[in-house]
Coordinates of C-alpha atoms and ligand atoms in Angstrom, one line a residue:
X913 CA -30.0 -57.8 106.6
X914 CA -27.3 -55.8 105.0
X915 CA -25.4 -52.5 105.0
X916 CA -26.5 -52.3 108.9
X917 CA -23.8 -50.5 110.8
X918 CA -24.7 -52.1 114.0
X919 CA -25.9 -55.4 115.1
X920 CA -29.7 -55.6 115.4
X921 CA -31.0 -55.8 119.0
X922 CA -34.6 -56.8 119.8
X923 CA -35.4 -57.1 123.6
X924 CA -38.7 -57.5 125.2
X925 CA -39.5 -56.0 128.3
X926 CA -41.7 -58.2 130.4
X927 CA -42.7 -55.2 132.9
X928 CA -44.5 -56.8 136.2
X929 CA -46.4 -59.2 133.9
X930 CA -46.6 -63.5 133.4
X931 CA -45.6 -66.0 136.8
X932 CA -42.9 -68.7 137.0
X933 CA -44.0 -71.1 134.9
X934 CA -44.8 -68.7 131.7
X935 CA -41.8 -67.3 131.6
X936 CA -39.4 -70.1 132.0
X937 CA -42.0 -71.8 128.9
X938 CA -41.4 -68.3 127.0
X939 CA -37.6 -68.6 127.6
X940 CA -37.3 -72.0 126.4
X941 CA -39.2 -71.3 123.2
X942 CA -37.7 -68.2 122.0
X943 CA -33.8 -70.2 123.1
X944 CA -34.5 -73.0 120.9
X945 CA -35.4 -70.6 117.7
X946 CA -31.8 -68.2 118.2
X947 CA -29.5 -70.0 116.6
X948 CA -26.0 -68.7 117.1
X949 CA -27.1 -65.2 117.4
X950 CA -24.2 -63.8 114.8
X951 CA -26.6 -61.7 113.4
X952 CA -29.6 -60.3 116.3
X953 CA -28.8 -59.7 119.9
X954 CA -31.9 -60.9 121.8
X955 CA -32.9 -60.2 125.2
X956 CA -35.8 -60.2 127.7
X957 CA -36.0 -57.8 130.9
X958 CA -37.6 -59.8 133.9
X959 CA -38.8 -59.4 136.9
X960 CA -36.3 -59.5 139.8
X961 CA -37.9 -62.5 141.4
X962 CA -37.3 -64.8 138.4
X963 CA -33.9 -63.4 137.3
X964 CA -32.4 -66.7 138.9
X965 CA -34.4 -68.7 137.5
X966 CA -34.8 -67.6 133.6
X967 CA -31.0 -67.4 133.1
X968 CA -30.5 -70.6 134.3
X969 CA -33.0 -71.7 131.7
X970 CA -31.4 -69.1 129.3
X971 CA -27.8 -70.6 129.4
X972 CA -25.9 -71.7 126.8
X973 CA -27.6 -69.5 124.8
X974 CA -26.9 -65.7 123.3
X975 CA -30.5 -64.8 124.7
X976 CA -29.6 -61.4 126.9
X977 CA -30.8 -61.4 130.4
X978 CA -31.7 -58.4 132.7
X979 CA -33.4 -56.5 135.3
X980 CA -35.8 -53.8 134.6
X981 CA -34.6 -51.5 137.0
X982 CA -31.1 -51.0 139.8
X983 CA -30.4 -48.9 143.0
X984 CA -27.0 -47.7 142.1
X985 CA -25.8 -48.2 145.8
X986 CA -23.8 -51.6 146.2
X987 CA -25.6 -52.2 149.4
X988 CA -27.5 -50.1 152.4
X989 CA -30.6 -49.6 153.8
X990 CA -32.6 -49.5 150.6
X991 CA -35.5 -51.3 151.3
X992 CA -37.4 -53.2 148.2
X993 CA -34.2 -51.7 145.7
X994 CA -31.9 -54.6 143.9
X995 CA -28.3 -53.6 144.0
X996 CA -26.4 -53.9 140.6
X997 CA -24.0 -57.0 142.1
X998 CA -27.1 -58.7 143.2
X999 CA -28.8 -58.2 139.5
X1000 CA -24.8 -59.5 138.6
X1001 CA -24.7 -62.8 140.9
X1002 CA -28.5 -64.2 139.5
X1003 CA -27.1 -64.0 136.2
X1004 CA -28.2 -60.8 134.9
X1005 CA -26.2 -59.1 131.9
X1006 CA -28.0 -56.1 131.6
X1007 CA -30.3 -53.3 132.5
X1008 CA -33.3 -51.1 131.8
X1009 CA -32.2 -47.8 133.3
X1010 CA -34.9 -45.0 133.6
X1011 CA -37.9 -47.0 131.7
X1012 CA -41.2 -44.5 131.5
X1013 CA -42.9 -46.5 134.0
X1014 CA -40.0 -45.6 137.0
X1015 CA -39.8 -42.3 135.3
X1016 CA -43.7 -41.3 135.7
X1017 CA -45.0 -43.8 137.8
X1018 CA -42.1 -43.7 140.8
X1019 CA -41.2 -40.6 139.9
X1020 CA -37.5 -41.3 139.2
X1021 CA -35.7 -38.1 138.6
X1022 CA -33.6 -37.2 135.8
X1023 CA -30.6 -36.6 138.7
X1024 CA -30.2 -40.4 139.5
X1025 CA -30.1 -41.7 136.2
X1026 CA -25.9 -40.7 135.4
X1027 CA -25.5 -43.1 138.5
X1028 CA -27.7 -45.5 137.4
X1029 CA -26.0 -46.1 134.0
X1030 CA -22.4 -45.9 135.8
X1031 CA -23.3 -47.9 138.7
X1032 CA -24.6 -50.5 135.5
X1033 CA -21.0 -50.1 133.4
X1034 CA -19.1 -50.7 136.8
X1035 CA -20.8 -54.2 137.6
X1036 CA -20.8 -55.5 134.0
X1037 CA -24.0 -55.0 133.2
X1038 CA -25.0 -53.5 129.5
X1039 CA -27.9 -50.2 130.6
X1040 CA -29.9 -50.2 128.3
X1041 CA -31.1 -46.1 128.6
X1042 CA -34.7 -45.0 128.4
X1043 CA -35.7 -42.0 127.3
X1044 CA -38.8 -39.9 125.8
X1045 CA -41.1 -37.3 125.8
X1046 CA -44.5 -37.4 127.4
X1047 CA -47.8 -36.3 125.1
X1048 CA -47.6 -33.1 126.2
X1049 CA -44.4 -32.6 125.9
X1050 CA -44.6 -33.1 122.1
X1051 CA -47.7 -31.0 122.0
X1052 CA -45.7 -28.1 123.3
X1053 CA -42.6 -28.6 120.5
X1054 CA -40.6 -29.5 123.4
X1055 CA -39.5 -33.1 122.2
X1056 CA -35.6 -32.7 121.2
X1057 CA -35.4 -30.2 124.6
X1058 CA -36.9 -33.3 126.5
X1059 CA -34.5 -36.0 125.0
X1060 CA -32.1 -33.9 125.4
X1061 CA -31.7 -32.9 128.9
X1062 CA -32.7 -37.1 129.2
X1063 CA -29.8 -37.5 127.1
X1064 CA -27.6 -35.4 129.7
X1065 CA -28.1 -36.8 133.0
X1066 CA -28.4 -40.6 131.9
X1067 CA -24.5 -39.9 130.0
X1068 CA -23.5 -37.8 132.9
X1069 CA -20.8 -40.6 134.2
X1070 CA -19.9 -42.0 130.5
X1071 CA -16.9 -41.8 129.2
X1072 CA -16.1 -42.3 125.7
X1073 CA -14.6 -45.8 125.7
X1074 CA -17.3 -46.7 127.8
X1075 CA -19.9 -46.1 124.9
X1076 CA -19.8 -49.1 123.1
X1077 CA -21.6 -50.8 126.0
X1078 CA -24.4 -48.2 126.5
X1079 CA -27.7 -48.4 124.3
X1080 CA -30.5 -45.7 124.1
X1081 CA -34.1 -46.6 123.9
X1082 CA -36.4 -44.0 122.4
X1083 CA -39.9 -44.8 123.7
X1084 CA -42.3 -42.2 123.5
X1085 CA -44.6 -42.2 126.6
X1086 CA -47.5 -41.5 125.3
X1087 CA -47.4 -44.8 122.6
X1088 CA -46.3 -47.5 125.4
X1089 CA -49.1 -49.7 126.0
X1090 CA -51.9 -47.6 123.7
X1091 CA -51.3 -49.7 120.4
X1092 CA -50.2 -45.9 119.0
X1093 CA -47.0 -46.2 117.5
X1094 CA -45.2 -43.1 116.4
X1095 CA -45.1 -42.2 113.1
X1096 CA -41.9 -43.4 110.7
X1097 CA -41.2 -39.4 110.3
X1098 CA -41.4 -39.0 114.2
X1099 CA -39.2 -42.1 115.2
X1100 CA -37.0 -41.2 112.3
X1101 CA -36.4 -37.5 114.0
X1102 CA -35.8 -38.6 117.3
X1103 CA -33.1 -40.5 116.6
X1104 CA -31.2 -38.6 114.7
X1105 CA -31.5 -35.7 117.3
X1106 CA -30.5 -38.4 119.7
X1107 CA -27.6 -39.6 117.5
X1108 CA -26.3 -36.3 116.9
X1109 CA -26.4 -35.5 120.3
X1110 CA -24.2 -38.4 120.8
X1111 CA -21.9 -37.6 117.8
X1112 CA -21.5 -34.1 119.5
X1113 CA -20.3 -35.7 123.0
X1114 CA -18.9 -39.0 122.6
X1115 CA -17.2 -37.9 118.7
X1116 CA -18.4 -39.9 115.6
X1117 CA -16.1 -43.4 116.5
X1118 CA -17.8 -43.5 119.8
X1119 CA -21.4 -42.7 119.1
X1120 CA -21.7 -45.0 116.1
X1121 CA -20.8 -47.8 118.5
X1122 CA -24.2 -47.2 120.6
X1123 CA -27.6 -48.4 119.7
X1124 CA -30.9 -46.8 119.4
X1125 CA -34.0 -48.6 120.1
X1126 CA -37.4 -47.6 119.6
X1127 CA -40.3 -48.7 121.7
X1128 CA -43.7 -48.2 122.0
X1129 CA -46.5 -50.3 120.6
X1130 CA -44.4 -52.3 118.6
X1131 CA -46.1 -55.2 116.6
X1132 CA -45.2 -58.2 114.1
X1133 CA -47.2 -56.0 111.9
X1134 CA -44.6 -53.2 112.0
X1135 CA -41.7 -54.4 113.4
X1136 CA -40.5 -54.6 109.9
X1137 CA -41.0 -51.3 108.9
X1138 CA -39.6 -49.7 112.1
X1139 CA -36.6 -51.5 111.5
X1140 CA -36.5 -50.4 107.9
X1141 CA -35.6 -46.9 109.3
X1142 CA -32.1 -46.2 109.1
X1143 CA -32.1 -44.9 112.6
X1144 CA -33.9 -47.7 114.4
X1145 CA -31.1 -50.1 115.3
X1146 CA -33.3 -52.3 117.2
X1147 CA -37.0 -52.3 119.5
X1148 CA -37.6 -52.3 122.3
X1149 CA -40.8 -54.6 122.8
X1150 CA -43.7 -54.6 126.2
X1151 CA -47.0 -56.3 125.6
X1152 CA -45.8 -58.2 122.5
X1153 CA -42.5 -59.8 123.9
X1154 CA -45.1 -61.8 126.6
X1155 CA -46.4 -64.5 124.1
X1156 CA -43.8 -66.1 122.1
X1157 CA -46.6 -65.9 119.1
X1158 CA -46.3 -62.0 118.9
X1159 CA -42.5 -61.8 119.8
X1160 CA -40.6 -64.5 117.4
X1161 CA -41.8 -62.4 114.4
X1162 CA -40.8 -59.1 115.8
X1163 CA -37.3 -61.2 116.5
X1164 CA -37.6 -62.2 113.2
X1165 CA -38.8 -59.1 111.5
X1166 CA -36.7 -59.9 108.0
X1167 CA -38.1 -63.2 107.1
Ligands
13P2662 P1 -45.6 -51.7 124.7 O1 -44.8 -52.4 123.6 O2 -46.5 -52.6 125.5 O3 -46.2 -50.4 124.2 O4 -44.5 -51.2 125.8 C1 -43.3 -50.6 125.4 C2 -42.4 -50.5 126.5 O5 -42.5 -49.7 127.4 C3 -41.2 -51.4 126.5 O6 -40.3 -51.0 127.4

């Protein structure tokens, strides 16, 4: 891998999927297959309920660990959120913040998302910022508007030394978990609308600090080619980050 700008990050995103046992077996496997991680930044979004116990198995190791969503309250009556501190004392180092599935499922609004990725910076924890447009969306040309206004409320409480720490995942909704992958053209777009939207806010030193993953039906069998993109600093992986099979090639997409 040469000539890349910024440090390749794969991260697989187990949603509410495996038990116990699988993932702590998953965890050991993909540790002992890292190396020093000089040259990939690897990480796996769990579920809350095994945060304790899959960094603990992760340590030692530069395998990432985080939580797939945060309340951006410290404490309260919240019932059933997970404060960022609590993510922060399990172990946690990062976050999904506004993933489709809270987006369209939960019905997360755009407004909570700028607290979300502060309330992330301000307990350590690297958000790692979903964003993307629904089918319909990019049916009706309305794509870059989408990403966007996304783009807007998540970077609402950012400031520009903050950047470094933030990374953007592009996953549009309408190829998560359908095995249709956007097109090379389409990813390619997207990010550059995304990056020059960061250019324009954060100024060129800034923006080029922050990632941009794509996600959405991502596959050893194009993994490689996604990452060919200039754009695509890294993937963001669901269904193929839960067998260590399908996700130690996508981690390994240049060998
Ligand atoms: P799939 O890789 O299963 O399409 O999921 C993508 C995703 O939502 C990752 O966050």
């Amino acid at each position: 891998m040469t000539n890349r700008a910024r440090k390749p990050y794969i991260a697989g995103n187990w949603k509410m999927n495996l038990d116990r046992a699988r993932s702590l077996d998953l965890i050991k496997t993909v540790k002992g297959r890292l190396g020093d991680g000089g040259d990939r930044e690897v990480a796996f979004f769990v579920p809350s309920i095994y945060l304790a116990d899959v960094t603990a198995v992760a340590q030692g190791s530069p395998l990432g660990v985080g939580g797939q969503n945060l309340w951006y309250e410290a404490n309260g009556a919240f019932t059933g959120e997970v404060a960022p501190r609590m993510l922060r004392e399990v172990g946690a180092d990062r976050a999904l913040i506004g993933h489709s599935e809270r987006r369209h499922v939960f019905h997360e609004p755009d407004d909570w998302m700028g607290r979300k990725v502060r309330a992330a910076l301000d307990n350590d924890l690297l958000p790692v910022y979903c964003i993307g447009e629904t089918l319909d969306e990019r049916k009706g040309n309305r794509t870059d508007r989408v990403l966007k206004r996304q783009l807007e409320s998540g970077f609402d409480k950012v400031r520009p030394e903050d950047a470094h720490r933030v990374t953007v995942a592009y996953e549009p909704v309408w190829a998560i978990g359908t095995g249709e992958t956007a097109t090379i053209d389409q990813v390619d777009q997207a990010h550059r609308t995304i990056r020059k939207w960061l250019v324009q806010r954060f100024g060129e030193p800034a923006a080029n600090l922050i990632r941009i993953l794509y996600g959405g039906s991502v596959k050893p069998d194009n993994a490689r080619e996604l990452m060919a993109i200039d754009s695509v600093d890294g993937l963001l992986v669901g269904g193929a980050s839960l067998q260590a099979e399908t996700f130690l090639p996508i981690i390994e997409f240049d060998r």
